[in-house]
Coordinates of C-alpha atoms in Angstrom, one line a residue:
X1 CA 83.2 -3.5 -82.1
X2 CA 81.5 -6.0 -80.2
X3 CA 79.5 -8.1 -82.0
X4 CA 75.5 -9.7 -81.6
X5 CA 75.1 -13.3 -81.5
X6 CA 71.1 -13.0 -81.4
X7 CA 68.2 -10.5 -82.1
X8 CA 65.0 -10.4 -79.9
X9 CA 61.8 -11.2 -82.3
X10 CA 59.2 -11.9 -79.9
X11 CA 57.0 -9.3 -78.8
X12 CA 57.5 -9.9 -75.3
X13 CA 60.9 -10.3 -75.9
X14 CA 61.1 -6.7 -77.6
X15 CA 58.9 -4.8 -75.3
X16 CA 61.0 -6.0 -72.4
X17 CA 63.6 -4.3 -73.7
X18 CA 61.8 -0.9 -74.4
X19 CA 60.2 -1.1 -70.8
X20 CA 63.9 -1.3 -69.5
X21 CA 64.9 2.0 -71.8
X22 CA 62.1 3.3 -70.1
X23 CA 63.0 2.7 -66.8
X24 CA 66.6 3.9 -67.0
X25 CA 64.9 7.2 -68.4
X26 CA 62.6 7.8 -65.7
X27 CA 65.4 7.4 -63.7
X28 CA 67.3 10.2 -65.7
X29 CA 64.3 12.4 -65.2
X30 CA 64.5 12.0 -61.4
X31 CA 68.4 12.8 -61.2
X32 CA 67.7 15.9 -63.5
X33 CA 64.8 17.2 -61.1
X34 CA 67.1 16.6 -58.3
X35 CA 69.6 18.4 -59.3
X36 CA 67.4 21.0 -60.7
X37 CA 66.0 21.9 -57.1
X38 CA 69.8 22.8 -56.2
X39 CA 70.6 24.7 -59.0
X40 CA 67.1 26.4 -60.4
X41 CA 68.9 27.7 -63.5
X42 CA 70.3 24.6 -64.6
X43 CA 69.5 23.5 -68.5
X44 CA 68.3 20.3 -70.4
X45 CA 72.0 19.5 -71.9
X46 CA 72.9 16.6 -69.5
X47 CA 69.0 15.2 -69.4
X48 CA 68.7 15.0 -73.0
X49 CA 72.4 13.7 -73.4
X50 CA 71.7 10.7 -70.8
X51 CA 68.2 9.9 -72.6
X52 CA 69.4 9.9 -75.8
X53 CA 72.0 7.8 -74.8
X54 CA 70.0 5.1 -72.8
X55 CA 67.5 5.7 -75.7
X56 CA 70.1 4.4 -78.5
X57 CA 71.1 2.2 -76.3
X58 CA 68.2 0.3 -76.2
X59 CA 67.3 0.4 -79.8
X60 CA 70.3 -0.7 -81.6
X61 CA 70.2 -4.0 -79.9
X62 CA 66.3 -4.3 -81.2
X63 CA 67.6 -3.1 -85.0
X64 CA 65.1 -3.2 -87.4
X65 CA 62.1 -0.8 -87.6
X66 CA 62.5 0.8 -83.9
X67 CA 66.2 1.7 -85.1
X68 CA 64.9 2.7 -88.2
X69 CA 62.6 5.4 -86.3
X70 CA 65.6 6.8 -84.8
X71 CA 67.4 7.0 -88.2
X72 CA 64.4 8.9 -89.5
X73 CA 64.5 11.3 -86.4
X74 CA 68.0 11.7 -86.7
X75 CA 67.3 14.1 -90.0
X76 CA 65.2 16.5 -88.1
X77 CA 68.0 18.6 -86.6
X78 CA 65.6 21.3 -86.1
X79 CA 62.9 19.1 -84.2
X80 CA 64.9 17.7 -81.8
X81 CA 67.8 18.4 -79.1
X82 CA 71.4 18.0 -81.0
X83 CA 72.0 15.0 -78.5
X84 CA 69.6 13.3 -79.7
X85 CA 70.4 14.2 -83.2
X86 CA 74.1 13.7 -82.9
X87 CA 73.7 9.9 -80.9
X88 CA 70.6 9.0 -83.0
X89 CA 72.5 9.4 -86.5
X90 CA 75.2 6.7 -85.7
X91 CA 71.9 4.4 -86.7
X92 CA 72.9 5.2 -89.7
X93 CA 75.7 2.8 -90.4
X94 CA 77.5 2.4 -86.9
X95 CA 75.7 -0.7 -85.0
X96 CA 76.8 -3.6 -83.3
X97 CA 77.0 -5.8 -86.4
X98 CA 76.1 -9.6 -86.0
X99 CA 78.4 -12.7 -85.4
X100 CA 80.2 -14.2 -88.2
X101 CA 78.1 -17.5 -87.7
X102 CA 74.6 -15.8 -87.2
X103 CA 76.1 -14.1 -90.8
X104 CA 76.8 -18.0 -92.5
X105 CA 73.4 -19.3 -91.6
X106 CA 71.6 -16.7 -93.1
X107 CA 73.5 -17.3 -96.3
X108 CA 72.8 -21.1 -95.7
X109 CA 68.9 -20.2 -95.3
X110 CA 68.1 -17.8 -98.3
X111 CA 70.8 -19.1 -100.8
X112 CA 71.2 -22.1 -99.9
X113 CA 74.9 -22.1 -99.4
X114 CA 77.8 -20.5 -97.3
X115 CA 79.3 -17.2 -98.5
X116 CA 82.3 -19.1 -98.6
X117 CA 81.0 -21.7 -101.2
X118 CA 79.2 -18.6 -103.4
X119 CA 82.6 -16.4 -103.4
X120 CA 86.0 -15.8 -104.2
X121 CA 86.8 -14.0 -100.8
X122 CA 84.2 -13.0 -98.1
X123 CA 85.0 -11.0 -95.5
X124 CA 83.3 -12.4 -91.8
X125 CA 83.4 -9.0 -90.2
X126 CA 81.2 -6.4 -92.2
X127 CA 81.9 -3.0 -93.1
X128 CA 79.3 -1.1 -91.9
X129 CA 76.1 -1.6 -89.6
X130 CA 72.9 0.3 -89.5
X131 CA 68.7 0.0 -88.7
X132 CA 67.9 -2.9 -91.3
X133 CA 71.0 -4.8 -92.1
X134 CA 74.5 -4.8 -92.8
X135 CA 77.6 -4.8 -95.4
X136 CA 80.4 -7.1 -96.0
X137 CA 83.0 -7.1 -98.8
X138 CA 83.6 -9.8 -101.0
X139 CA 85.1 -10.9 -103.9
X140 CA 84.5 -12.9 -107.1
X141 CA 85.9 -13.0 -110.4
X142 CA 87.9 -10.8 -110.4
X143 CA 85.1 -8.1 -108.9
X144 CA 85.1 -6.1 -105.4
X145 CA 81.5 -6.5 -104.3
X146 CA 79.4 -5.4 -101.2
X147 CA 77.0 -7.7 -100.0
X148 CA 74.1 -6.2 -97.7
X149 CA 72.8 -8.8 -95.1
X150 CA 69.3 -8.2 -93.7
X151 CA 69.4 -8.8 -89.7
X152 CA 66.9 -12.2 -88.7
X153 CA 63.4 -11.4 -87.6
X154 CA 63.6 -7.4 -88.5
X155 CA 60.6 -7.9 -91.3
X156 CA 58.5 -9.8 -88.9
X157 CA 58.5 -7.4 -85.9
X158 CA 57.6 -4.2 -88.1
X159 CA 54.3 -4.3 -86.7
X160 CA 55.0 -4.8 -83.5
X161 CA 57.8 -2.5 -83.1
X162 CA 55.8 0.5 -84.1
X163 CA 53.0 -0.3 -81.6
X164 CA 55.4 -0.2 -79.2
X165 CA 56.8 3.8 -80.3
X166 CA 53.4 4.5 -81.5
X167 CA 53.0 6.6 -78.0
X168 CA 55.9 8.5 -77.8
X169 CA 54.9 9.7 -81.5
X170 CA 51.9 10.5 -81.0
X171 CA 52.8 12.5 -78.1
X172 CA 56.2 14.1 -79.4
X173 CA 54.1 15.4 -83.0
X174 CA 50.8 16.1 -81.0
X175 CA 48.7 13.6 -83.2
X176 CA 45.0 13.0 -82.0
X177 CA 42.2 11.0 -82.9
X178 CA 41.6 8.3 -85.4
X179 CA 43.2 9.8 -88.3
X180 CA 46.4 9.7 -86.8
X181 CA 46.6 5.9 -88.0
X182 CA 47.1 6.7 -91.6
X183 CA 50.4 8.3 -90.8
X184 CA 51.5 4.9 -88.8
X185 CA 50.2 3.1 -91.9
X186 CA 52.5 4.9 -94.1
X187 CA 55.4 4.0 -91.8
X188 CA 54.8 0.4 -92.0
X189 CA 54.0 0.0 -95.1
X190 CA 57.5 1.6 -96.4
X191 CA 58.7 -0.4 -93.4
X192 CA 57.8 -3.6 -95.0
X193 CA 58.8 -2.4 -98.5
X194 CA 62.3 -1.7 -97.2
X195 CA 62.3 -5.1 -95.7
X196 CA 61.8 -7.0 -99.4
X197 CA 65.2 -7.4 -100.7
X198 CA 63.6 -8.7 -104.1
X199 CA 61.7 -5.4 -104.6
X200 CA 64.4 -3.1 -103.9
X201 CA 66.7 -4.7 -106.5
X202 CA 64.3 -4.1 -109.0
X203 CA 64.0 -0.5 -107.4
X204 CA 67.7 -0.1 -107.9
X205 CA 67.9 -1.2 -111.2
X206 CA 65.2 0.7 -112.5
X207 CA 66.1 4.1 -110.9
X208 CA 69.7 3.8 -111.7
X209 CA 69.1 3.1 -115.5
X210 CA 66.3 5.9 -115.6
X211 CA 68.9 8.3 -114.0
X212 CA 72.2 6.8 -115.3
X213 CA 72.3 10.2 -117.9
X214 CA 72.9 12.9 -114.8
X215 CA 76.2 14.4 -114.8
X216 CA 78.7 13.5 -112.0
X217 CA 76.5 10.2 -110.1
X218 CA 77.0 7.0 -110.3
X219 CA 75.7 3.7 -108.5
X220 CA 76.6 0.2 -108.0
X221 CA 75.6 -2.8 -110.7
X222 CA 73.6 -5.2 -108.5
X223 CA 73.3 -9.0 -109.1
X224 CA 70.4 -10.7 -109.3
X225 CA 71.9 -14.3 -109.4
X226 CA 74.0 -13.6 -105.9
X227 CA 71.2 -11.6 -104.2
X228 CA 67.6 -13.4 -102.5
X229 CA 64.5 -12.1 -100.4
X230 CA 67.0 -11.3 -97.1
X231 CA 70.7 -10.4 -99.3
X232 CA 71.4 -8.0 -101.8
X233 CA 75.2 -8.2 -103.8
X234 CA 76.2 -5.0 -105.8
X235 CA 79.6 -3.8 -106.7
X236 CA 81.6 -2.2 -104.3
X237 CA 81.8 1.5 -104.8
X238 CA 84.9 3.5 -103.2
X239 CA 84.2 6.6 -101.2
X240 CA 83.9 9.0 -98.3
X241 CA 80.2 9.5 -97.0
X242 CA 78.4 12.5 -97.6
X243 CA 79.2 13.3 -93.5
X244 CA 82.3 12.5 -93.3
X245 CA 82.7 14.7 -96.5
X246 CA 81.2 17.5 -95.2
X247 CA 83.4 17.5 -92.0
X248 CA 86.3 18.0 -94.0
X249 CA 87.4 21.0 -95.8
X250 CA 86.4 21.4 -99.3
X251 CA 86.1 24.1 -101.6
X252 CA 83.0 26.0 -102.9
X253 CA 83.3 24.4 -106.2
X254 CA 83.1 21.0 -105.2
X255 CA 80.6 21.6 -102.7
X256 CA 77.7 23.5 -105.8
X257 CA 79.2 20.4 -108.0
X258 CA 78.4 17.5 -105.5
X259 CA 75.1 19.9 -104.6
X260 CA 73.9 20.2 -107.9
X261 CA 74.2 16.8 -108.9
X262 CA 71.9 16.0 -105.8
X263 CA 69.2 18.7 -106.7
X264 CA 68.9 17.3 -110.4
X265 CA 69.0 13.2 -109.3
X266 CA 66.2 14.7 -106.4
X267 CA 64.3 16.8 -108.8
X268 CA 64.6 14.4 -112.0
X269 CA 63.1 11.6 -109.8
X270 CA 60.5 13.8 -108.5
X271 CA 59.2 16.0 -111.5
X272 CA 60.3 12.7 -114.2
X273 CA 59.7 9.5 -112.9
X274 CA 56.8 10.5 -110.3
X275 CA 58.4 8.1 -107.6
X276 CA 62.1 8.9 -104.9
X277 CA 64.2 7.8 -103.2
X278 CA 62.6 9.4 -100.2
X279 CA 65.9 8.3 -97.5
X280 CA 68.1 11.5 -98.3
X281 CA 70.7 10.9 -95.2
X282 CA 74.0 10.8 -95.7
X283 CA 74.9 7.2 -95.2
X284 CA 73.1 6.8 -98.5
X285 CA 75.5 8.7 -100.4
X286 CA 79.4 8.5 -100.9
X287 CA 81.9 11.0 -102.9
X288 CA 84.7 9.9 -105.3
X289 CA 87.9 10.8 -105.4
X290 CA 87.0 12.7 -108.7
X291 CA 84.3 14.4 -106.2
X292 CA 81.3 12.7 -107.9
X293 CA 78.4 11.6 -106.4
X294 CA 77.2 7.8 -105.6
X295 CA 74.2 6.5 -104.7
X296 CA 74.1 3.3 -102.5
X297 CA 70.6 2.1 -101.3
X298 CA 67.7 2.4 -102.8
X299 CA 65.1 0.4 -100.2
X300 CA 63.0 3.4 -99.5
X301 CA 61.2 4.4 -102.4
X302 CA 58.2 6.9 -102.9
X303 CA 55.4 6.6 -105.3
X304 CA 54.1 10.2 -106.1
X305 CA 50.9 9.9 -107.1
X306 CA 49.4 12.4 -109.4
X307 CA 46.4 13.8 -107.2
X308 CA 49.1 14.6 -104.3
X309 CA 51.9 15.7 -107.0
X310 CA 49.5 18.9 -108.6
X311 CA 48.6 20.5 -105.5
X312 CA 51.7 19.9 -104.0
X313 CA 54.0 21.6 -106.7
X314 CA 51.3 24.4 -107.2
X315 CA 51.7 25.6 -103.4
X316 CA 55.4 25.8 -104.0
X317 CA 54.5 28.6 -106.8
X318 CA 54.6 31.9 -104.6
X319 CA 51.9 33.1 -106.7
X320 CA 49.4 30.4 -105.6
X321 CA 50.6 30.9 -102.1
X322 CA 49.9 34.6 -102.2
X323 CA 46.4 34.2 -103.7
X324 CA 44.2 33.7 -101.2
X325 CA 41.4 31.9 -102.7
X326 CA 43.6 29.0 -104.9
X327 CA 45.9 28.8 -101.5
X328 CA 42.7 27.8 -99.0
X329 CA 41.7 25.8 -101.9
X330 CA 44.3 23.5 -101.9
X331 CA 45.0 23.5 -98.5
X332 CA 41.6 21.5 -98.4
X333 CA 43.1 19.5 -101.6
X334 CA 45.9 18.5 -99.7
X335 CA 43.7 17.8 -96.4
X336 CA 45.8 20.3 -94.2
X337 CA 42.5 22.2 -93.5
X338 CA 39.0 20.0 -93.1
X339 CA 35.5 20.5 -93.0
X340 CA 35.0 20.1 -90.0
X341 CA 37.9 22.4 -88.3
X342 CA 36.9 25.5 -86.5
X343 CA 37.1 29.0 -87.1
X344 CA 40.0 29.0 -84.8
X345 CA 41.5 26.3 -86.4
X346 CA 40.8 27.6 -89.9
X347 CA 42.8 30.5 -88.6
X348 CA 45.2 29.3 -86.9
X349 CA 46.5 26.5 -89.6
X350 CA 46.0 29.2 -92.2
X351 CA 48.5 31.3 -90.9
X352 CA 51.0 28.4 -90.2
X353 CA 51.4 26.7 -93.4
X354 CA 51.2 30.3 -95.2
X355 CA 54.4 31.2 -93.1
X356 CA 55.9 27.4 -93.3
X357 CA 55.4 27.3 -97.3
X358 CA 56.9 30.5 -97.8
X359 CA 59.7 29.5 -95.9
X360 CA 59.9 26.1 -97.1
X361 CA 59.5 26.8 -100.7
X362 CA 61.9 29.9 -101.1
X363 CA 64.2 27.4 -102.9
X364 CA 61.8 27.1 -106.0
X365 CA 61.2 31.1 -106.4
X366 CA 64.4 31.5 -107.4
X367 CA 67.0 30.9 -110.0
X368 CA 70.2 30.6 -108.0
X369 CA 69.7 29.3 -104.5
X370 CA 72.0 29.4 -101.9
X371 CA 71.5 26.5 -99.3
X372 CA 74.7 27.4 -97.2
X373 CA 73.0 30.8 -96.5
X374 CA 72.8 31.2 -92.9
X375 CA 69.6 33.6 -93.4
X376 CA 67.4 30.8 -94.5
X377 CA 68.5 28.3 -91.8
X378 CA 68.3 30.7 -89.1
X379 CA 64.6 31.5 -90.3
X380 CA 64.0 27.8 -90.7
X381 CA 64.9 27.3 -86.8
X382 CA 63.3 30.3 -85.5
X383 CA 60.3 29.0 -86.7
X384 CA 60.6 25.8 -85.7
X385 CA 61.8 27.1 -81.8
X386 CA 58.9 29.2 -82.5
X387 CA 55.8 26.7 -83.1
X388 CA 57.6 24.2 -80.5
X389 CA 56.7 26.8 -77.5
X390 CA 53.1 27.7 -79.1
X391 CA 50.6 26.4 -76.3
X392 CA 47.5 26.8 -78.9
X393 CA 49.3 23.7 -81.3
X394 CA 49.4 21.4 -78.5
X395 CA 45.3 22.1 -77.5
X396 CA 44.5 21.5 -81.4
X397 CA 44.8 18.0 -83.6
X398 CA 47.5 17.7 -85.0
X399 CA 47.1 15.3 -87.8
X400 CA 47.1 17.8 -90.7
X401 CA 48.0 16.9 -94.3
X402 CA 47.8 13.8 -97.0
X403 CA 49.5 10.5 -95.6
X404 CA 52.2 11.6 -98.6
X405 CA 53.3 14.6 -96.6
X406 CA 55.3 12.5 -94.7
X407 CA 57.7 10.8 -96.8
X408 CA 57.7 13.7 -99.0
X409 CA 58.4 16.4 -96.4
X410 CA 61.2 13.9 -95.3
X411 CA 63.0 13.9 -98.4
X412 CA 63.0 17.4 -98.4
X413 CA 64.2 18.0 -95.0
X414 CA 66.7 15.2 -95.8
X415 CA 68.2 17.1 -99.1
X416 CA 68.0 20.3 -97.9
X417 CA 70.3 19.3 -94.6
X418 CA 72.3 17.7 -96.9
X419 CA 72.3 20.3 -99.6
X420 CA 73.4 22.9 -96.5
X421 CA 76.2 20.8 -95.1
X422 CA 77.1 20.9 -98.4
X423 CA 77.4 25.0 -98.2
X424 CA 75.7 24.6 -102.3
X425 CA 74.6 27.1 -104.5
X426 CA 72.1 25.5 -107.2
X427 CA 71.1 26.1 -110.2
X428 CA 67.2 25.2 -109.3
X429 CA 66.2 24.1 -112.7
X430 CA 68.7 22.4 -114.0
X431 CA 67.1 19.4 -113.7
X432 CA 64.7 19.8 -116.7
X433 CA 67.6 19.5 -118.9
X434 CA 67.5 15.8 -117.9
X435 CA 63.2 15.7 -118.8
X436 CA 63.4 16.3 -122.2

């Protein structure tokens, strides 16, 4: 794979490069209209497949937090076209990796020496490359160990990068007005988070050792003394990832083992330790040769606070969701319904999140659930084909919910995807084995 000798920074520099995507799209757009007028019936397939393409295109060369948007869209197969999906997830760890020197002066600059001079081997081409950095092996004493590189000038363009998509979000999730910026907020925030090497160490270490009793997971050591602000060294762990799993055959039993080890780390994080690892995709997550189940990365972690954990969990009881009084009521908790909305609106968004919880929250009303059913995926696109087409969303605002909706709601969508590639029936409480 060809490999990047430089990173644009500056925000001129970046934009440029977005403007340029934007261009060859337009131009997409005009071919597809073209063609359109001689064939009335044809579909979206090729348009979607060329702008997705252009799209990537133009991102992976940026990396950092406009790559990382396209990671993070990548999860919602039912949101978006499955070109878009299918190109998009190859941000997951399949990017034009930097130059072996661009690789030794970073070493030079944040440990003060070359990886050459801190290890026994180190390998110059890496591994793996996705939205925030990379992965090289290395050796030393004796120990295989993966070493994550962060790409130059990634942290330092998170705000300017998300300025720059801020408009096609806003117009792809139909977000209006002022309060829209909270959700951007959010973003950057885990953004920068996910950027400081230091904190996700001690994110790593502390999730590992609180979860280190769950049958069937494991995860890397990681070392402090070979690891800075911009590098991270852990031990190299041996294993398929979770999608290139998946696209193999395996049998039923492995798939409820390797499924029910990732509902209990999920739930046990959740329910336990109030704070998750809220970046369920499956570059994240490798399987064994003994078919167990190992955590990798740990940079995207989410704090649940208490006042957004009680209502939350409450609307996944079906009871709460059927009552109608204690279900308006924390709609308003959980600011999906406001004060100032309309009747219409009060209606309307009522109705929505009565049929979306229902949906979404089957899982918990249960004892065994079956996440390879084809009934509840079916359901779960209908409804989102459904509310895509509805007219009425896109006159109303669409900023509805608590700021924690959106990592939360992520790391749902993100296990249940993984959970159904998986074809996994789970036992759903399980997990409060591991609370006591």
């Amino acid at each position: 794979m060809k490999t990047i000798d430089s990173i644009p920074t500056g925000k001129i520099e970046r934009a440029g490069k977005l403007v340029k995507t934007g261009v060859k799209i337009g131009g997409n757009y005009v071919k597809y209209y073209s063609k359109k007028l001689v064939n009335p019936e044809m579909d979206k397939n090729e348009l979607n497949e060329n702008n997705a393409e252009d799209i990537y295109d133009g991102l992976k060369s940026l990396k950092g937090s406009a790559l990382k948007v396209a990671q993070m869209l990548s999860m919602e197969k039912n949101i978006l076209p499955k070109a878009y999906v299918d190109k998009f997830s190859l941000s997951q760890f399949s990017v034009p990796p930097l130059s072996a020197p661009l690789v030794r002066k970073t070493f030079k600059k944040y440990l003060g020496k070359y990886p050459e001079e801190l290890f026994d081997t180190f390998e110059k081409d890496s591994i793996n490359a996705a939205s925030i950095g990379q992965v090289h092996k290395a050796t030393k004493d004796g120990k295989e160990l993966a070493v994550k590189i962060q790409y130059p000038g990634v942290a330092e363009s998170i705000s300017s990068d998300l300025a720059l998509v801020k408009p096609i979000a806003i117009k792809m999730f139909n977000l209006q007005g002022k309060d829209s910026d909270k959700y951007f907020k959010e973003v950057e925030k885990k953004l920068i988070e996910e950027t400081n090497y230091f904190l996700e160490i001690e994110q790593s270490i502390s999730i590992t050792n609180s979860c280190s009793g769950i049958k069937n997971l494991e995860f890397p050591k990681y070392y402090e003394e070979l690891s800075s602000e911009r590098i991270i060294t852990m031990d190299w762990m041996y294993g398929q990832h979770l999608s290139e799993f998946t696209n193999k055959n395996f049998s039923q039993e492995i798939g409820n083992k390797l499924g029910q080890t990732l509902w209990d780390f999920y739930m046990f994080q959740i329910h336990g330790l109030r704070r998750v690892h809220a970046d369920p995709h499956p570059g994240n997550f490798l399987v064994s040769k003994q078919n167990t189940l190992i955590a990798i990365d740990f940079g995207c972690i989410k704090e649940v606070p208490n006042e957004f954990y009680v209502p939350y969990f409450e609307l996944a009881k079906k009871e709460n969701i059927e009552n109608d009084a204690v279900f308006m009521a924390k709609l308003y908790e959980l600011e999906i319904l406001t004060e100032t909305d309309s009747p219409e609106e009060l209606k309307f968004f009522k109705a929505l999140f009565k049929e979306m919880l229902t949906l979404f929250t089957s899982p918990f009303h249960e004892t065994i659930f079956d996440f390879g059913s084809n009934d509840f995926w079916e359901r779960i696109a209908d409804l989102s084909e459904r509310y895509s087409k509805d007219s009425q969303i896109r006159k109303m605002n669409g900023n509805r919910g608590s700021k924690h909706f959106l990592y939360m709601n992520r790391t749902f969508f993100g296990l249940y995807n993984l959970l159904h590639d998986l074809r996994a029936k789970i036992d759903v409480n399980s997990y409060k084995q591991y609370l006591q």
